[in-house]
Amino acid sequence: MSTIKVDTIKKVNDSVPKASDLGLNVTGNATVGGTLGVTGTTTLSTKLATSNLGAGAVLQVVSTAKTDVFSSSSTSFTDVTGLSVAITPSSTSSKILVSVHFTAGATGANSPRFNLVRGSTNIAQPAGSIPSSLHLNTTGSNPARMGSIVFLDSPSTTSETTYKLQGRTDGNSFVVNRRGDDANKTSISTITVMEIAG
């Protein structure tokens, strides 16, 4: 059982609220140091239930941090291992706010491209014949580029859903979480998902 202790609860007009103002049914006499009897089904957990929160409320947050280095010379989109996160929406009307932040380098002239993927479906896609969520222009002699993708998705499901980052090269190998020409200059990447009430 949890206990909440406060000295005073007051309304906006500085008056002391009645039990009915708090959605409570009170029985018995409430005295200082005494017992406040509460009946009915109204509880704090009921008031804060997901179903009672308005549209735009954050219902849950899940995040993954990638601390190791990923390298690939694939010319087709491949998973950036360790940069994925799974979430189970509580309602089909919920939206998922996805935020990915990472650094990428290359071993030579290269323009690596990255896609944000839900399951096996590319999301956050622009128009064009060769679309990708993010296109970075980097070479081995340049510092790693910072990449960020923020996208509000509508998965329309209550099943576990996985979001991940995929990358591909247009030339030489690319790396995530370090500079292309210096293995000692590393960083971390994160992918975070938030369920937003619809």
Backbone as numpy.savetxt, mean C-alpha at the origin, in Angstrom:
# Nx Ny Nz CAx CAy CAz Cx Cy Cz
-10.04 -8.37 27.98 -10.88 -7.19 27.98 -10.00 -5.95 27.98
-10.38 -4.94 27.18 -9.61 -3.70 27.09 -10.25 -2.63 27.95
-9.44 -1.72 28.45 -9.92 -0.62 29.29 -9.43 0.69 28.73
-10.35 1.66 28.59 -10.00 3.01 28.16 -10.27 3.93 29.34
-9.26 4.69 29.78 -9.41 5.60 30.90 -9.14 7.02 30.45
-10.10 7.90 30.73 -9.95 9.32 30.42 -10.46 10.12 31.61
-10.01 11.38 31.73 -10.49 12.24 32.81 -11.83 12.84 32.46
-11.96 13.35 31.23 -13.18 14.04 30.84 -13.44 13.85 29.36
-14.71 13.66 29.01 -15.14 13.66 27.62 -16.10 14.82 27.46
-15.82 15.72 26.51 -16.69 16.86 26.28 -17.05 16.99 24.81
-18.23 17.56 24.58 -18.69 17.81 23.22 -18.04 19.09 22.70
-18.27 19.38 21.43 -17.68 20.56 20.81 -18.09 21.83 21.55
-19.35 21.89 22.04 -19.84 23.08 22.75 -19.41 23.09 24.22
-18.48 22.20 24.59 -17.88 22.13 25.92 -18.80 21.52 26.97
-19.95 20.98 26.55 -20.84 20.32 27.51 -20.48 18.85 27.62
-20.87 18.23 28.72 -20.61 16.81 28.93 -21.64 16.00 28.16
-21.22 15.06 27.32 -22.18 14.29 26.51 -22.99 13.31 27.36
-24.20 13.06 26.91 -25.02 12.02 27.52 -24.61 10.68 26.93
-24.97 9.61 27.61 -24.65 8.28 27.11 -25.24 8.06 25.73
-26.45 8.62 25.52 -27.10 8.44 24.22 -26.33 9.12 23.10
-25.56 10.19 23.43 -24.74 10.86 22.42 -23.64 9.94 21.91
-23.24 8.99 22.75 -22.18 8.04 22.39 -22.75 6.75 21.83
-24.08 6.70 21.66 -24.70 5.48 21.13 -24.76 4.36 22.14
-24.81 4.72 23.45 -24.81 3.70 24.50 -26.13 3.69 25.26
-26.53 2.51 25.70 -27.65 2.36 26.61 -27.08 2.10 27.99
-27.40 2.96 28.95 -26.80 2.84 30.27 -27.84 2.37 31.27
-27.46 1.38 32.10 -28.32 0.90 33.17 -27.60 1.06 34.49
-28.35 1.24 35.54 -27.73 1.38 36.85 -27.21 2.78 37.06
-26.58 2.99 38.19 -26.05 4.30 38.54 -24.55 4.35 38.25
-24.12 5.41 37.58 -22.70 5.59 37.31 -22.14 6.57 38.31
-21.17 6.18 39.08 -20.54 7.05 40.06 -19.04 7.02 39.85
-18.37 8.03 40.39 -16.92 8.07 40.29 -16.35 6.83 40.98
-15.56 6.08 40.27 -15.00 4.87 40.83 -15.98 3.71 40.80
-17.19 3.97 40.29 -18.19 2.91 40.24 -18.17 2.20 38.90
-19.24 1.47 38.60 -19.33 0.69 37.38 -20.39 1.30 36.46
-20.03 1.46 35.21 -20.97 1.96 34.21 -21.51 0.76 33.46
-22.79 0.46 33.62 -23.37 -0.70 32.96 -23.79 -0.35 31.54
-23.38 -1.13 30.58 -23.71 -0.88 29.18 -24.44 -2.09 28.63
-25.60 -1.83 28.01 -26.36 -2.92 27.40 -26.56 -2.65 25.92
-27.06 -3.63 25.21 -27.26 -3.47 23.77 -26.06 -3.95 22.99
-26.11 -3.72 21.69 -25.07 -4.25 20.81 -24.05 -3.20 20.39
-24.23 -1.97 20.86 -23.31 -0.91 20.47 -22.02 -1.00 21.28
-20.93 -1.27 20.61 -19.62 -1.31 21.25 -18.65 -0.49 20.41
-17.50 -0.22 20.96 -16.50 0.53 20.21 -16.09 -0.20 18.95
-15.95 -1.53 19.05 -15.55 -2.30 17.87 -16.63 -2.24 16.79
-17.90 -2.16 17.23 -18.98 -2.05 16.24 -18.92 -0.70 15.54
-18.70 0.34 16.33 -18.62 1.68 15.75 -17.47 1.80 14.76
-16.36 1.08 15.01 -15.18 1.17 14.16 -15.11 0.05 13.13
-16.18 -0.73 12.99 -16.18 -1.83 12.02 -15.98 -1.28 10.61
-15.36 -2.08 9.77 -15.10 -1.66 8.39 -16.35 -1.18 7.69
-17.47 -1.88 7.94 -18.72 -1.53 7.26 -19.24 -0.16 7.68
-18.78 0.38 8.81 -19.24 1.68 9.28 -18.33 2.83 8.88
-17.19 2.52 8.27 -16.26 3.56 7.86 -16.67 4.10 6.50
-16.52 5.39 6.30 -16.94 6.03 5.06 -15.97 5.79 3.91
-16.44 6.15 2.72 -15.61 6.02 1.52 -14.33 6.84 1.70
-13.21 6.26 1.29 -11.93 6.94 1.39 -11.13 6.55 2.62
-11.76 5.81 3.55 -11.03 5.37 4.75 -10.02 4.30 4.38
-8.87 4.32 5.03 -7.85 3.29 4.83 -8.19 2.10 5.71
-8.43 0.95 5.08 -8.88 -0.23 5.81 -7.74 -1.16 6.20
-6.71 -1.21 5.39 -5.54 -2.03 5.73 -4.35 -1.59 4.87
-3.16 -1.86 5.38 -1.93 -1.51 4.68 -0.98 -2.71 4.74
-0.41 -3.08 3.59 0.56 -4.16 3.52 1.76 -3.65 2.72
2.97 -3.96 3.18 4.16 -3.45 2.52 5.28 -4.49 2.50
6.08 -4.44 1.45 7.25 -5.30 1.33 8.46 -4.44 1.00
9.58 -4.72 1.66 10.83 -4.02 1.37 11.82 -5.01 0.76
12.44 -4.62 -0.34 13.46 -5.45 -1.00 14.82 -4.84 -0.69
15.70 -5.63 -0.08 17.01 -5.10 0.33 18.17 -5.67 -0.48
17.91 -6.72 -1.28 18.99 -7.29 -2.09 18.95 -6.72 -3.50
19.91 -7.12 -4.31 20.06 -6.59 -5.68 19.46 -7.58 -6.68
18.76 -7.04 -7.66 18.21 -7.84 -8.75 18.89 -7.42 -10.05
19.24 -8.40 -10.87 19.88 -8.12 -12.16 19.24 -8.96 -13.23
19.07 -8.39 -14.42 18.47 -9.14 -15.52 18.93 -8.59 -16.87
19.04 -9.49 -17.84 19.33 -9.09 -19.22 18.19 -9.49 -20.14
17.03 -9.78 -19.54 15.87 -10.22 -20.31 15.30 -9.08 -21.15
14.96 -9.39 -22.40 14.33 -8.40 -23.27 12.81 -8.53 -23.26
12.29 -9.39 -22.38 10.85 -9.47 -22.15 10.61 -9.23 -20.66
9.44 -8.74 -20.33 9.18 -8.39 -18.93 9.27 -9.60 -18.03
10.04 -9.45 -16.95 10.24 -10.52 -15.99 10.08 -9.97 -14.58
9.65 -10.82 -13.65 9.43 -10.37 -12.27 10.72 -9.87 -11.64
10.64 -8.74 -10.97 11.74 -8.28 -10.12 11.55 -9.01 -8.79
12.31 -10.06 -8.58 12.09 -10.92 -7.42 12.19 -10.14 -6.11
11.25 -10.44 -5.22 11.23 -9.80 -3.92 10.48 -8.49 -3.88
10.03 -8.01 -5.03 9.30 -6.74 -5.06 7.84 -7.01 -5.43
7.16 -7.69 -4.52 5.74 -8.01 -4.70 5.07 -8.00 -3.34
3.75 -7.86 -3.34 2.99 -7.82 -2.09 1.58 -8.33 -2.36
1.02 -9.04 -1.40 -0.33 -9.59 -1.55 -1.27 -8.95 -0.54
-2.51 -8.72 -0.97 -3.53 -8.13 -0.10 -4.87 -8.79 -0.42
-5.70 -8.96 0.59 -7.04 -9.52 0.42 -8.06 -8.43 0.72
-8.66 -7.83 -0.30 -9.64 -6.77 -0.07 -10.84 -7.27 0.72
-11.40 -6.41 1.55 -12.56 -6.80 2.36 -13.87 -6.60 1.62
-13.84 -5.90 0.49 -15.05 -5.64 -0.29 -14.69 -5.50 -1.76
-15.63 -5.88 -2.63 -15.40 -5.74 -4.07 -15.43 -4.27 -4.49
-15.97 -3.40 -3.64 -16.02 -1.97 -3.98 -14.76 -1.23 -3.55
-13.88 -1.91 -2.85 -12.64 -1.26 -2.38 -11.70 -0.96 -3.54
-10.92 0.07 -3.37 -9.84 0.38 -4.30 -8.51 0.08 -3.59
-7.49 -0.19 -4.37 -6.17 -0.48 -3.82 -5.19 0.58 -4.33
-4.61 1.32 -3.39 -3.60 2.31 -3.75 -2.23 1.64 -3.69
-1.59 1.54 -4.84 -0.30 0.85 -4.96 0.81 1.87 -5.12
1.86 1.75 -4.31 3.01 2.65 -4.40 4.29 1.82 -4.48
5.06 2.03 -5.53 6.33 1.34 -5.71 7.43 2.38 -5.83
8.49 2.21 -5.05 9.63 3.13 -5.10 10.91 2.30 -5.17
11.75 2.58 -6.15 12.95 1.77 -6.34 14.01 2.59 -7.10
15.23 2.05 -7.13 16.27 2.62 -7.97 16.72 1.56 -8.96
17.13 2.00 -10.14 17.59 1.07 -11.18 18.80 1.65 -11.89
19.74 0.77 -12.19 20.92 1.15 -12.93 21.11 0.21 -14.11
22.20 0.39 -14.84 22.47 -0.44 -16.02 23.96 -0.68 -16.14
24.32 -1.70 -16.90 25.73 -2.03 -17.12 26.28 -1.38 -18.38
25.45 -0.60 -19.04 25.86 0.08 -20.27 24.68 0.87 -20.79
24.78 1.34 -22.03 23.69 2.10 -22.62 22.41 1.26 -22.57
21.39 1.79 -21.95 20.20 0.99 -21.70 19.05 1.90 -21.31
17.86 1.49 -21.64 16.65 2.18 -21.20 15.69 1.13 -20.63
15.92 0.68 -19.41 15.05 -0.34 -18.85 13.62 0.17 -18.68
12.67 -0.75 -18.86 11.26 -0.41 -18.71 10.66 -1.28 -17.61
9.66 -0.74 -16.94 9.05 -1.44 -15.83 7.53 -1.39 -15.93
6.91 -2.49 -15.52 5.45 -2.58 -15.49 4.96 -2.89 -14.09
3.87 -2.25 -13.70 3.16 -2.61 -12.49 2.13 -3.65 -12.87
2.12 -4.76 -12.15 1.30 -5.91 -12.53 0.41 -6.35 -11.37
-0.87 -6.59 -11.66 -1.79 -7.21 -10.71 -2.03 -8.64 -11.16
-1.53 -9.62 -10.41 -1.64 -11.02 -10.84 -0.80 -11.22 -12.08
-1.48 -11.35 -13.23 -0.78 -11.45 -14.51 -1.22 -10.34 -15.46
-1.90 -9.32 -14.91 -2.44 -8.24 -15.73 -1.65 -6.95 -15.52
-1.16 -6.38 -16.62 -0.47 -5.10 -16.54 -1.46 -4.00 -16.20
-1.12 -3.15 -15.23 -1.95 -2.01 -14.89 -1.08 -0.76 -14.97
-1.69 0.40 -14.77 -0.97 1.67 -14.90 -0.29 1.75 -16.26
-1.06 1.52 -17.30 -0.52 1.49 -18.66 -0.91 2.73 -19.47
0.05 3.35 -20.15 -0.25 4.49 -21.01 -0.65 4.02 -22.41
-1.03 4.96 -23.24 -1.28 4.64 -24.64 0.06 4.50 -25.36
0.05 3.87 -26.51 1.28 3.72 -27.29 1.48 2.29 -27.74
2.36 2.11 -28.71 2.59 0.78 -29.28 3.47 -0.09 -28.40
4.32 0.53 -27.58 5.18 -0.22 -26.65 5.02 0.39 -25.26
3.87 0.18 -24.64 3.61 0.84 -23.35 4.34 0.17 -22.19
4.60 0.94 -21.17 5.11 0.43 -19.89 4.74 1.44 -18.82
4.67 0.98 -17.58 4.31 1.89 -16.50 5.37 2.95 -16.27
6.64 2.59 -16.51 7.74 3.53 -16.29 8.90 3.17 -17.21
9.51 4.19 -17.80 10.63 4.01 -18.71 11.80 4.85 -18.19
12.91 4.22 -17.84 14.07 4.94 -17.31 15.20 4.92 -18.32
15.90 6.03 -18.42 17.05 6.12 -19.33 18.31 6.20 -18.46
19.12 5.16 -18.48 20.30 5.13 -17.62 21.44 4.40 -18.31
22.66 4.67 -17.88 23.83 3.94 -18.37 24.69 3.57 -17.17
25.65 2.71 -17.41 26.50 2.26 -16.32 27.30 3.36 -15.68
27.59 4.44 -16.41 28.42 5.52 -15.87 27.60 6.58 -15.15
26.30 6.43 -15.16 25.43 7.39 -14.49 24.94 6.83 -13.16
24.58 7.71 -12.22 23.98 7.22 -10.98 22.68 6.48 -11.28
22.30 5.57 -10.37 21.04 4.85 -10.55 19.88 5.85 -10.56
18.89 5.55 -11.37 17.72 6.42 -11.48 16.67 6.00 -10.45
15.97 7.00 -9.93 14.88 6.73 -9.00 13.60 6.51 -9.79
12.92 5.40 -9.49 11.66 5.11 -10.15 10.53 5.05 -9.14
9.41 5.69 -9.44 8.23 5.66 -8.57 6.98 5.47 -9.41
6.14 4.55 -8.97 4.85 4.33 -9.61 3.80 4.35 -8.51
2.81 5.22 -8.63 1.70 5.28 -7.69 0.42 5.17 -8.51
-0.43 4.19 -8.18 -1.60 3.93 -9.01 -2.76 3.46 -8.14
-3.96 4.01 -8.39 -5.17 3.60 -7.68 -5.90 2.57 -8.52
-5.91 1.33 -8.04 -6.47 0.21 -8.80 -7.84 -0.19 -8.26
-8.65 -0.76 -9.12 -9.97 -1.27 -8.73 -10.05 -2.75 -9.10
-9.57 -3.63 -8.21 -9.53 -5.06 -8.54 -10.88 -5.75 -8.54
-11.88 -5.16 -7.86 -13.25 -5.72 -7.80 -13.25 -7.18 -7.36
-12.58 -7.46 -6.26 -12.51 -8.84 -5.76 -12.31 -8.83 -4.26
-12.64 -9.96 -3.63 -12.32 -10.15 -2.21 -11.34 -11.32 -2.07
-10.76 -11.73 -3.17 -9.74 -12.79 -3.15 -8.35 -12.17 -2.98
-7.43 -12.95 -2.47 -6.06 -12.46 -2.32 -5.53 -12.01 -3.68
-4.95 -10.84 -3.71 -4.47 -10.24 -4.95 -3.01 -9.83 -4.78
-2.18 -10.21 -5.74 -0.75 -9.91 -5.68 -0.39 -8.80 -6.66
0.33 -7.82 -6.16 0.87 -6.74 -6.99 2.39 -6.89 -7.03
2.97 -6.65 -8.21 4.41 -6.83 -8.35 4.97 -5.91 -9.42
6.29 -5.82 -9.43 7.00 -5.04 -10.44 7.71 -5.98 -11.39
7.59 -5.71 -12.69 8.33 -6.45 -13.71 9.21 -5.47 -14.48
10.34 -5.98 -14.98 11.24 -5.14 -15.75 11.81 -5.86 -16.95
12.30 -5.09 -17.89 12.97 -5.64 -19.07 14.02 -4.64 -19.55
14.96 -5.12 -20.34 16.01 -4.25 -20.86 15.80 -3.99 -22.36
16.30 -2.85 -22.78 16.32 -2.54 -24.22 17.71 -2.76 -24.79
18.63 -3.23 -23.95 20.00 -3.41 -24.43 20.81 -4.23 -23.45
21.69 -3.57 -22.70 22.52 -4.26 -21.72 21.71 -4.63 -20.48
22.34 -5.32 -19.56 21.67 -5.72 -18.33 21.28 -4.50 -17.51
20.21 -4.65 -16.73 19.83 -3.61 -15.78 19.82 -4.21 -14.38
19.97 -3.36 -13.40 19.97 -3.79 -12.00 18.99 -2.94 -11.20
18.44 -3.54 -10.17 17.56 -2.82 -9.23 18.23 -2.84 -7.87
18.24 -1.71 -7.23 18.80 -1.52 -5.88 20.30 -1.26 -5.86
20.87 -0.94 -7.02 22.26 -0.46 -6.98 22.60 0.26 -8.28
23.71 0.95 -8.25 24.26 1.60 -9.44 24.82 0.54 -10.37
24.74 0.77 -11.67 25.16 -0.24 -12.62 26.64 -0.53 -12.62
27.49 0.49 -12.34 28.93 0.30 -12.44 29.62 0.20 -11.07
28.84 0.13 -9.99 29.46 0.09 -8.67 28.60 -0.76 -7.74
29.08 -1.97 -7.45 28.31 -2.91 -6.64 28.20 -2.46 -5.19
28.99 -1.47 -4.78 28.96 -1.01 -3.39 27.94 0.11 -3.15
27.40 0.66 -4.21 26.42 1.75 -4.08 25.02 1.16 -4.24
24.45 0.77 -3.10 23.18 0.06 -3.11 22.08 0.86 -2.42
20.86 0.37 -2.54 19.71 1.02 -1.93 18.65 -0.03 -1.67
17.49 0.39 -1.18 16.37 -0.54 -1.00 15.20 -0.09 -1.86
14.25 -0.98 -2.05 13.03 -0.69 -2.78 11.84 -1.13 -1.94
10.70 -0.50 -2.14 9.50 -0.88 -1.40 8.29 -0.92 -2.33
7.34 -1.78 -1.99 6.04 -1.79 -2.64 5.00 -1.87 -1.54
4.07 -0.93 -1.54 3.06 -0.81 -0.49 1.68 -0.74 -1.11
0.75 -1.45 -0.51 -0.64 -1.41 -0.97 -1.54 -0.99 0.19
-2.52 -0.15 -0.10 -3.49 0.29 0.89 -4.89 0.01 0.37
-5.71 -0.63 1.18 -7.11 -0.82 0.79 -7.88 0.43 1.18
-8.56 1.03 0.21 -9.33 2.24 0.43 -10.82 1.90 0.29
-11.60 2.26 1.28 -13.04 1.97 1.25 -13.70 2.67 0.06
-14.56 1.93 -0.66 -15.22 2.49 -1.83 -16.56 3.13 -1.48
